Amino acid sequence: MVLVTAGLALAIVFWNASWRPARNVVTIVHEAGHAVVALLAGRRLSSIRLHSDTSGVTVSRGRTEGPGMVCTALAGYLAPSVLGLVFAALLLGDRVGTVLIVCAALLLGVLVMIRNLYGVLSLVITGGVLFAVSWLATAEVKAAFAYLITWFLLVGGVRPVFELQRKRRRGQARDSDADQLHRLTGAPGLFWVAVFAAINTGALAIASAWLLLP
């Protein structure tokens, strides 16, 4: 089951036809990462928007510079991989139910702050799938679904980083998280893309060792 769900997650992420709709899930977690860290940093969360091109925007109020703003900007691209690593640790302890509960809590938290129709639709569809599996599926299907979510977040957290750099190279992402971090810290945007890539691939490697090695 672990190998099959890993292979399925890879197929979803690297097949463009499936990646486009599935990427909405990564965007939900990305924006949730911004939102959670903004609240932890003492900022005031205003709104979250999810767009049909799979982009998203999280607006928070507070200081426009300083460690809190840096951490908030940093959190988005790291959130899917970090959450996937947490889920991998939970699955090691056979805590399938906890994985599904965390997913439900995350969707509910984002839904409270969503401010556009497409965002609501994305969350309702995602939540509907989660509800169906949680309440109607057998224990084996729930476990397979939890593993699939985990692998998808881990692998799906890596691809957007490389997509980001391609857009930056073409001048199409001038207000990306990496470029915001450049303006906040002075470190080049490419440095922050490398940080995203290193942490996310590291999370994938660690989780793979946990789940695949005896």
PDB file of N, CA and C in Angstrom, residues 15-90:
ATOM      1  N   TRP A  15       2.053  14.168 -13.944  1.00  0.00           N
ATOM      2  CA  TRP A  15       1.198  14.160 -15.127  1.00  0.00           C
ATOM      3  C   TRP A  15       0.410  15.468 -15.127  1.00  0.00           C
ATOM      4  N   ASN A  16       0.661  16.317 -16.110  1.00  0.00           N
ATOM      5  CA  ASN A  16       0.106  17.672 -16.114  1.00  0.00           C
ATOM      6  C   ASN A  16      -1.414  17.692 -16.048  1.00  0.00           C
ATOM      7  N   ALA A  17      -2.059  16.721 -16.693  1.00  0.00           N
ATOM      8  CA  ALA A  17      -3.525  16.705 -16.712  1.00  0.00           C
ATOM      9  C   ALA A  17      -4.118  16.526 -15.320  1.00  0.00           C
ATOM     10  N   SER A  18      -3.454  15.758 -14.473  1.00  0.00           N
ATOM     11  CA  SER A  18      -3.940  15.561 -13.100  1.00  0.00           C
ATOM     12  C   SER A  18      -3.366  16.610 -12.147  1.00  0.00           C
ATOM     13  N   TRP A  19      -2.181  17.125 -12.461  1.00  0.00           N
ATOM     14  CA  TRP A  19      -1.534  18.087 -11.570  1.00  0.00           C
ATOM     15  C   TRP A  19      -2.319  19.389 -11.485  1.00  0.00           C
ATOM     16  N   ARG A  20      -2.872  19.841 -12.598  1.00  0.00           N
ATOM     17  CA  ARG A  20      -3.567  21.129 -12.604  1.00  0.00           C
ATOM     18  C   ARG A  20      -4.703  21.177 -11.580  1.00  0.00           C
ATOM     19  N   PRO A  21      -5.651  20.225 -11.579  1.00  0.00           N
ATOM     20  CA  PRO A  21      -6.693  20.295 -10.539  1.00  0.00           C
ATOM     21  C   PRO A  21      -6.171  19.941  -9.151  1.00  0.00           C
ATOM     22  N   ALA A  22      -5.240  18.981  -9.074  1.00  0.00           N
ATOM     23  CA  ALA A  22      -4.725  18.563  -7.766  1.00  0.00           C
ATOM     24  C   ALA A  22      -3.913  19.661  -7.103  1.00  0.00           C
ATOM     25  N   ARG A  23      -3.335  20.542  -7.904  1.00  0.00           N
ATOM     26  CA  ARG A  23      -2.505  21.607  -7.345  1.00  0.00           C
ATOM     27  C   ARG A  23      -3.302  22.543  -6.449  1.00  0.00           C
ATOM     28  N   ASN A  24      -4.631  22.567  -6.634  1.00  0.00           N
ATOM     29  CA  ASN A  24      -5.465  23.387  -5.751  1.00  0.00           C
ATOM     30  C   ASN A  24      -5.301  22.974  -4.293  1.00  0.00           C
ATOM     31  N   VAL A  25      -5.097  21.680  -4.052  1.00  0.00           N
ATOM     32  CA  VAL A  25      -4.899  21.207  -2.681  1.00  0.00           C
ATOM     33  C   VAL A  25      -3.593  21.763  -2.117  1.00  0.00           C
ATOM     34  N   VAL A  26      -2.542  21.764  -2.950  1.00  0.00           N
ATOM     35  CA  VAL A  26      -1.266  22.331  -2.513  1.00  0.00           C
ATOM     36  C   VAL A  26      -1.422  23.821  -2.214  1.00  0.00           C
ATOM     37  N   THR A  27      -2.200  24.503  -3.034  1.00  0.00           N
ATOM     38  CA  THR A  27      -2.421  25.942  -2.808  1.00  0.00           C
ATOM     39  C   THR A  27      -3.159  26.181  -1.499  1.00  0.00           C
ATOM     40  N   ILE A  28      -4.140  25.341  -1.192  1.00  0.00           N
ATOM     41  CA  ILE A  28      -4.863  25.476   0.075  1.00  0.00           C
ATOM     42  C   ILE A  28      -3.889  25.369   1.248  1.00  0.00           C
ATOM     43  N   VAL A  29      -3.012  24.373   1.212  1.00  0.00           N
ATOM     44  CA  VAL A  29      -2.044  24.187   2.304  1.00  0.00           C
ATOM     45  C   VAL A  29      -1.029  25.326   2.311  1.00  0.00           C
ATOM     46  N   HIS A  30      -0.606  25.774   1.135  1.00  0.00           N
ATOM     47  CA  HIS A  30       0.322  26.903   1.012  1.00  0.00           C
ATOM     48  C   HIS A  30      -0.238  28.137   1.719  1.00  0.00           C
ATOM     49  N   GLU A  31      -1.476  28.487   1.384  1.00  0.00           N
ATOM     50  CA  GLU A  31      -2.082  29.676   1.990  1.00  0.00           C
ATOM     51  C   GLU A  31      -2.366  29.467   3.471  1.00  0.00           C
ATOM     52  N   ALA A  32      -2.709  28.239   3.851  1.00  0.00           N
ATOM     53  CA  ALA A  32      -2.895  27.949   5.282  1.00  0.00           C
ATOM     54  C   ALA A  32      -1.592  28.143   6.039  1.00  0.00           C
ATOM     55  N   GLY A  33      -0.464  27.788   5.406  1.00  0.00           N
ATOM     56  CA  GLY A  33       0.832  28.003   6.035  1.00  0.00           C
ATOM     57  C   GLY A  33       1.088  29.473   6.299  1.00  0.00           C
ATOM     58  N   HIS A  34       0.825  30.317   5.289  1.00  0.00           N
ATOM     59  CA  HIS A  34       0.951  31.762   5.501  1.00  0.00           C
ATOM     60  C   HIS A  34       0.074  32.217   6.667  1.00  0.00           C
ATOM     61  N   ALA A  35      -1.170  31.741   6.673  1.00  0.00           N
ATOM     62  CA  ALA A  35      -2.142  32.199   7.664  1.00  0.00           C
ATOM     63  C   ALA A  35      -1.747  31.794   9.074  1.00  0.00           C
ATOM     64  N   VAL A  36      -1.366  30.537   9.256  1.00  0.00           N
ATOM     65  CA  VAL A  36      -1.008  30.045  10.597  1.00  0.00           C
ATOM     66  C   VAL A  36       0.207  30.784  11.139  1.00  0.00           C
ATOM     67  N   VAL A  37       1.234  30.945  10.316  1.00  0.00           N
ATOM     68  CA  VAL A  37       2.451  31.620  10.796  1.00  0.00           C
ATOM     69  C   VAL A  37       2.180  33.098  11.048  1.00  0.00           C
ATOM     70  N   ALA A  38       1.334  33.717  10.219  1.00  0.00           N
ATOM     71  CA  ALA A  38       0.974  35.111  10.465  1.00  0.00           C
ATOM     72  C   ALA A  38       0.327  35.273  11.841  1.00  0.00           C
ATOM     73  N   LEU A  39      -0.590  34.374  12.181  1.00  0.00           N
ATOM     74  CA  LEU A  39      -1.235  34.431  13.497  1.00  0.00           C
ATOM     75  C   LEU A  39      -0.229  34.181  14.620  1.00  0.00           C
ATOM     76  N   LEU A  40       0.657  33.209  14.427  1.00  0.00           N
ATOM     77  CA  LEU A  40       1.671  32.930  15.443  1.00  0.00           C
ATOM     78  C   LEU A  40       2.635  34.098  15.640  1.00  0.00           C
ATOM     79  N   ALA A  41       2.831  34.871  14.572  1.00  0.00           N
ATOM     80  CA  ALA A  41       3.730  36.025  14.643  1.00  0.00           C
ATOM     81  C   ALA A  41       3.031  37.267  15.185  1.00  0.00           C
ATOM     82  N   GLY A  42       1.763  37.126  15.554  1.00  0.00           N
ATOM     83  CA  GLY A  42       1.035  38.248  16.124  1.00  0.00           C
ATOM     84  C   GLY A  42       0.392  39.164  15.100  1.00  0.00           C
ATOM     85  N   ARG A  43       0.327  38.710  13.835  1.00  0.00           N
ATOM     86  CA  ARG A  43      -0.309  39.521  12.820  1.00  0.00           C
ATOM     87  C   ARG A  43      -1.823  39.260  12.819  1.00  0.00           C
ATOM     88  N   ARG A  44      -2.569  40.151  12.196  1.00  0.00           N
ATOM     89  CA  ARG A  44      -4.028  40.024  12.139  1.00  0.00           C
ATOM     90  C   ARG A  44      -4.408  39.518  10.757  1.00  0.00           C
ATOM     91  N   LEU A  45      -5.039  38.362  10.704  1.00  0.00           N
ATOM     92  CA  LEU A  45      -5.402  37.742   9.436  1.00  0.00           C
ATOM     93  C   LEU A  45      -6.661  38.399   8.891  1.00  0.00           C
ATOM     94  N   SER A  46      -6.593  38.843   7.616  1.00  0.00           N
ATOM     95  CA  SER A  46      -7.720  39.537   7.001  1.00  0.00           C
ATOM     96  C   SER A  46      -8.515  38.647   6.051  1.00  0.00           C
ATOM     97  N   SER A  47      -7.834  37.958   5.141  1.00  0.00           N
ATOM     98  CA  SER A  47      -8.563  37.171   4.150  1.00  0.00           C
ATOM     99  C   SER A  47      -7.635  36.184   3.461  1.00  0.00           C
ATOM    100  N   ILE A  48      -8.262  35.166   2.859  1.00  0.00           N
ATOM    101  CA  ILE A  48      -7.565  34.205   1.995  1.00  0.00           C
ATOM    102  C   ILE A  48      -8.383  34.094   0.719  1.00  0.00           C
ATOM    103  N   ARG A  49      -7.694  34.103  -0.418  1.00  0.00           N
ATOM    104  CA  ARG A  49      -8.351  33.921  -1.708  1.00  0.00           C
ATOM    105  C   ARG A  49      -7.636  32.834  -2.497  1.00  0.00           C
ATOM    106  N   LEU A  50      -8.408  31.973  -3.130  1.00  0.00           N
ATOM    107  CA  LEU A  50      -7.878  30.935  -4.010  1.00  0.00           C
ATOM    108  C   LEU A  50      -8.392  31.220  -5.418  1.00  0.00           C
ATOM    109  N   HIS A  51      -7.501  31.127  -6.403  1.00  0.00           N
ATOM    110  CA  HIS A  51      -7.861  31.506  -7.768  1.00  0.00           C
ATOM    111  C   HIS A  51      -7.861  30.294  -8.694  1.00  0.00           C
ATOM    112  N   SER A  52      -8.565  30.424  -9.822  1.00  0.00           N
ATOM    113  CA  SER A  52      -8.715  29.312 -10.754  1.00  0.00           C
ATOM    114  C   SER A  52      -7.416  28.931 -11.450  1.00  0.00           C
ATOM    115  N   ASP A  53      -6.406  29.809 -11.430  1.00  0.00           N
ATOM    116  CA  ASP A  53      -5.107  29.456 -12.010  1.00  0.00           C
ATOM    117  C   ASP A  53      -4.217  28.742 -10.995  1.00  0.00           C
ATOM    118  N   THR A  54      -4.793  28.317  -9.882  1.00  0.00           N
ATOM    119  CA  THR A  54      -4.161  27.611  -8.760  1.00  0.00           C
ATOM    120  C   THR A  54      -3.237  28.501  -7.947  1.00  0.00           C
ATOM    121  N   SER A  55      -3.310  29.806  -8.129  1.00  0.00           N
ATOM    122  CA  SER A  55      -2.580  30.717  -7.252  1.00  0.00           C
ATOM    123  C   SER A  55      -3.469  31.071  -6.062  1.00  0.00           C
ATOM    124  N   GLY A  56      -2.907  31.772  -5.114  1.00  0.00           N
ATOM    125  CA  GLY A  56      -3.674  32.181  -3.947  1.00  0.00           C
ATOM    126  C   GLY A  56      -3.047  33.400  -3.294  1.00  0.00           C
ATOM    127  N   VAL A  57      -3.807  34.074  -2.454  1.00  0.00           N
ATOM    128  CA  VAL A  57      -3.329  35.264  -1.750  1.00  0.00           C
ATOM    129  C   VAL A  57      -3.844  35.222  -0.320  1.00  0.00           C
ATOM    130  N   THR A  58      -2.943  35.419   0.627  1.00  0.00           N
ATOM    131  CA  THR A  58      -3.322  35.555   2.030  1.00  0.00           C
ATOM    132  C   THR A  58      -2.937  36.950   2.492  1.00  0.00           C
ATOM    133  N   VAL A  59      -3.894  37.676   3.023  1.00  0.00           N
ATOM    134  CA  VAL A  59      -3.659  39.050   3.455  1.00  0.00           C
ATOM    135  C   VAL A  59      -3.703  39.105   4.976  1.00  0.00           C
ATOM    136  N   SER A  60      -2.655  39.661   5.565  1.00  0.00           N
ATOM    137  CA  SER A  60      -2.613  39.854   7.016  1.00  0.00           C
ATOM    138  C   SER A  60      -2.138  41.266   7.312  1.00  0.00           C
ATOM    139  N   ARG A  61      -2.493  41.747   8.476  1.00  0.00           N
ATOM    140  CA  ARG A  61      -2.131  43.110   8.863  1.00  0.00           C
ATOM    141  C   ARG A  61      -1.141  43.070  10.021  1.00  0.00           C
ATOM    142  N   GLY A  62      -0.258  44.037  10.007  1.00  0.00           N
ATOM    143  CA  GLY A  62       0.772  44.126  11.033  1.00  0.00           C
ATOM    144  C   GLY A  62       1.970  44.852  10.471  1.00  0.00           C
ATOM    145  N   ARG A  63       3.095  44.704  11.108  1.00  0.00           N
ATOM    146  CA  ARG A  63       4.317  45.354  10.633  1.00  0.00           C
ATOM    147  C   ARG A  63       4.665  44.857   9.236  1.00  0.00           C
ATOM    148  N   THR A  64       5.121  45.770   8.398  1.00  0.00           N
ATOM    149  CA  THR A  64       5.462  45.413   7.023  1.00  0.00           C
ATOM    150  C   THR A  64       6.890  44.901   6.889  1.00  0.00           C
ATOM    151  N   GLU A  65       7.589  44.764   7.991  1.00  0.00           N
ATOM    152  CA  GLU A  65       8.946  44.235   7.968  1.00  0.00           C
ATOM    153  C   GLU A  65       9.225  43.565   9.307  1.00  0.00           C
ATOM    154  N   GLY A  66      10.404  42.970   9.431  1.00  0.00           N
ATOM    155  CA  GLY A  66      10.762  42.303  10.679  1.00  0.00           C
ATOM    156  C   GLY A  66      10.591  40.799  10.603  1.00  0.00           C
ATOM    157  N   PRO A  67      11.000  40.097  11.674  1.00  0.00           N
ATOM    158  CA  PRO A  67      10.985  38.626  11.673  1.00  0.00           C
ATOM    159  C   PRO A  67       9.609  38.024  11.426  1.00  0.00           C
ATOM    160  N   GLY A  68       8.558  38.642  11.963  1.00  0.00           N
ATOM    161  CA  GLY A  68       7.215  38.094  11.779  1.00  0.00           C
ATOM    162  C   GLY A  68       6.803  38.076  10.324  1.00  0.00           C
ATOM    163  N   MET A  69       7.099  39.146   9.610  1.00  0.00           N
ATOM    164  CA  MET A  69       6.750  39.213   8.197  1.00  0.00           C
ATOM    165  C   MET A  69       7.613  38.265   7.377  1.00  0.00           C
ATOM    166  N   VAL A  70       8.893  38.124   7.739  1.00  0.00           N
ATOM    167  CA  VAL A  70       9.789  37.193   7.046  1.00  0.00           C
ATOM    168  C   VAL A  70       9.282  35.761   7.206  1.00  0.00           C
ATOM    169  N   CYS A  71       8.929  35.393   8.425  1.00  0.00           N
ATOM    170  CA  CYS A  71       8.439  34.026   8.672  1.00  0.00           C
ATOM    171  C   CYS A  71       7.126  33.767   7.945  1.00  0.00           C
ATOM    172  N   THR A  72       6.269  34.784   7.891  1.00  0.00           N
ATOM    173  CA  THR A  72       4.992  34.635   7.186  1.00  0.00           C
ATOM    174  C   THR A  72       5.217  34.395   5.697  1.00  0.00           C
ATOM    175  N   ALA A  73       6.110  35.163   5.096  1.00  0.00           N
ATOM    176  CA  ALA A  73       6.404  34.988   3.667  1.00  0.00           C
ATOM    177  C   ALA A  73       7.098  33.661   3.394  1.00  0.00           C
ATOM    178  N   LEU A  74       7.902  33.217   4.344  1.00  0.00           N
ATOM    179  CA  LEU A  74       8.661  31.973   4.173  1.00  0.00           C
ATOM    180  C   LEU A  74       7.778  30.738   4.249  1.00  0.00           C
ATOM    181  N   ALA A  75       6.673  30.839   4.978  1.00  0.00           N
ATOM    182  CA  ALA A  75       5.903  29.647   5.345  1.00  0.00           C
ATOM    183  C   ALA A  75       5.173  28.983   4.191  1.00  0.00           C
ATOM    184  N   GLY A  76       4.748  29.751   3.186  1.00  0.00           N
ATOM    185  CA  GLY A  76       3.857  29.205   2.166  1.00  0.00           C
ATOM    186  C   GLY A  76       4.413  28.018   1.409  1.00  0.00           C
ATOM    187  N   TYR A  77       5.575  28.191   0.792  1.00  0.00           N
ATOM    188  CA  TYR A  77       6.138  27.107  -0.014  1.00  0.00           C
ATOM    189  C   TYR A  77       6.619  25.941   0.835  1.00  0.00           C
ATOM    190  N   LEU A  78       6.870  26.173   2.112  1.00  0.00           N
ATOM    191  CA  LEU A  78       7.326  25.086   2.980  1.00  0.00           C
ATOM    192  C   LEU A  78       6.169  24.292   3.575  1.00  0.00           C
ATOM    193  N   ALA A  79       4.980  24.897   3.649  1.00  0.00           N
ATOM    194  CA  ALA A  79       3.861  24.291   4.371  1.00  0.00           C
ATOM    195  C   ALA A  79       3.473  22.902   3.877  1.00  0.00           C
ATOM    196  N   PRO A  80       3.305  22.662   2.563  1.00  0.00           N
ATOM    197  CA  PRO A  80       2.901  21.319   2.137  1.00  0.00           C
ATOM    198  C   PRO A  80       3.902  20.241   2.538  1.00  0.00           C
ATOM    199  N   SER A  81       5.187  20.516   2.354  1.00  0.00           N
ATOM    200  CA  SER A  81       6.207  19.510   2.683  1.00  0.00           C
ATOM    201  C   SER A  81       6.314  19.283   4.188  1.00  0.00           C
ATOM    202  N   VAL A  82       6.245  20.357   4.954  1.00  0.00           N
ATOM    203  CA  VAL A  82       6.315  20.214   6.415  1.00  0.00           C
ATOM    204  C   VAL A  82       5.106  19.446   6.925  1.00  0.00           C
ATOM    205  N   LEU A  83       3.923  19.758   6.408  1.00  0.00           N
ATOM    206  CA  LEU A  83       2.733  19.028   6.822  1.00  0.00           C
ATOM    207  C   LEU A  83       2.826  17.570   6.393  1.00  0.00           C
ATOM    208  N   GLY A  84       3.346  17.307   5.196  1.00  0.00           N
ATOM    209  CA  GLY A  84       3.551  15.928   4.755  1.00  0.00           C
ATOM    210  C   GLY A  84       4.495  15.172   5.667  1.00  0.00           C
ATOM    211  N   LEU A  85       5.544  15.842   6.137  1.00  0.00           N
ATOM    212  CA  LEU A  85       6.484  15.203   7.060  1.00  0.00           C
ATOM    213  C   LEU A  85       5.808  14.897   8.397  1.00  0.00           C
ATOM    214  N   VAL A  86       4.977  15.804   8.876  1.00  0.00           N
ATOM    215  CA  VAL A  86       4.221  15.565  10.116  1.00  0.00           C
ATOM    216  C   VAL A  86       3.276  14.377   9.933  1.00  0.00           C
ATOM    217  N   PHE A  87       2.605  14.326   8.791  1.00  0.00           N
ATOM    218  CA  PHE A  87       1.710  13.200   8.525  1.00  0.00           C
ATOM    219  C   PHE A  87       2.478  11.882   8.454  1.00  0.00           C
ATOM    220  N   ALA A  88       3.673  11.902   7.866  1.00  0.00           N
ATOM    221  CA  ALA A  88       4.487  10.688   7.801  1.00  0.00           C
ATOM    222  C   ALA A  88       4.821  10.199   9.212  1.00  0.00           C
ATOM    223  N   ALA A  89       5.147  11.133  10.100  1.00  0.00           N
ATOM    224  CA  ALA A  89       5.441  10.760  11.487  1.00  0.00           C
ATOM    225  C   ALA A  89       4.208  10.169  12.160  1.00  0.00           C
ATOM    226  N   LEU A  90       3.035  10.737  11.894  1.00  0.00           N
ATOM    227  CA  LEU A  90       1.798  10.206  12.466  1.00  0.00           C
ATOM    228  C   LEU A  90       1.500   8.803  11.940  1.00  0.00           C
TER     229      LEU A  90
END
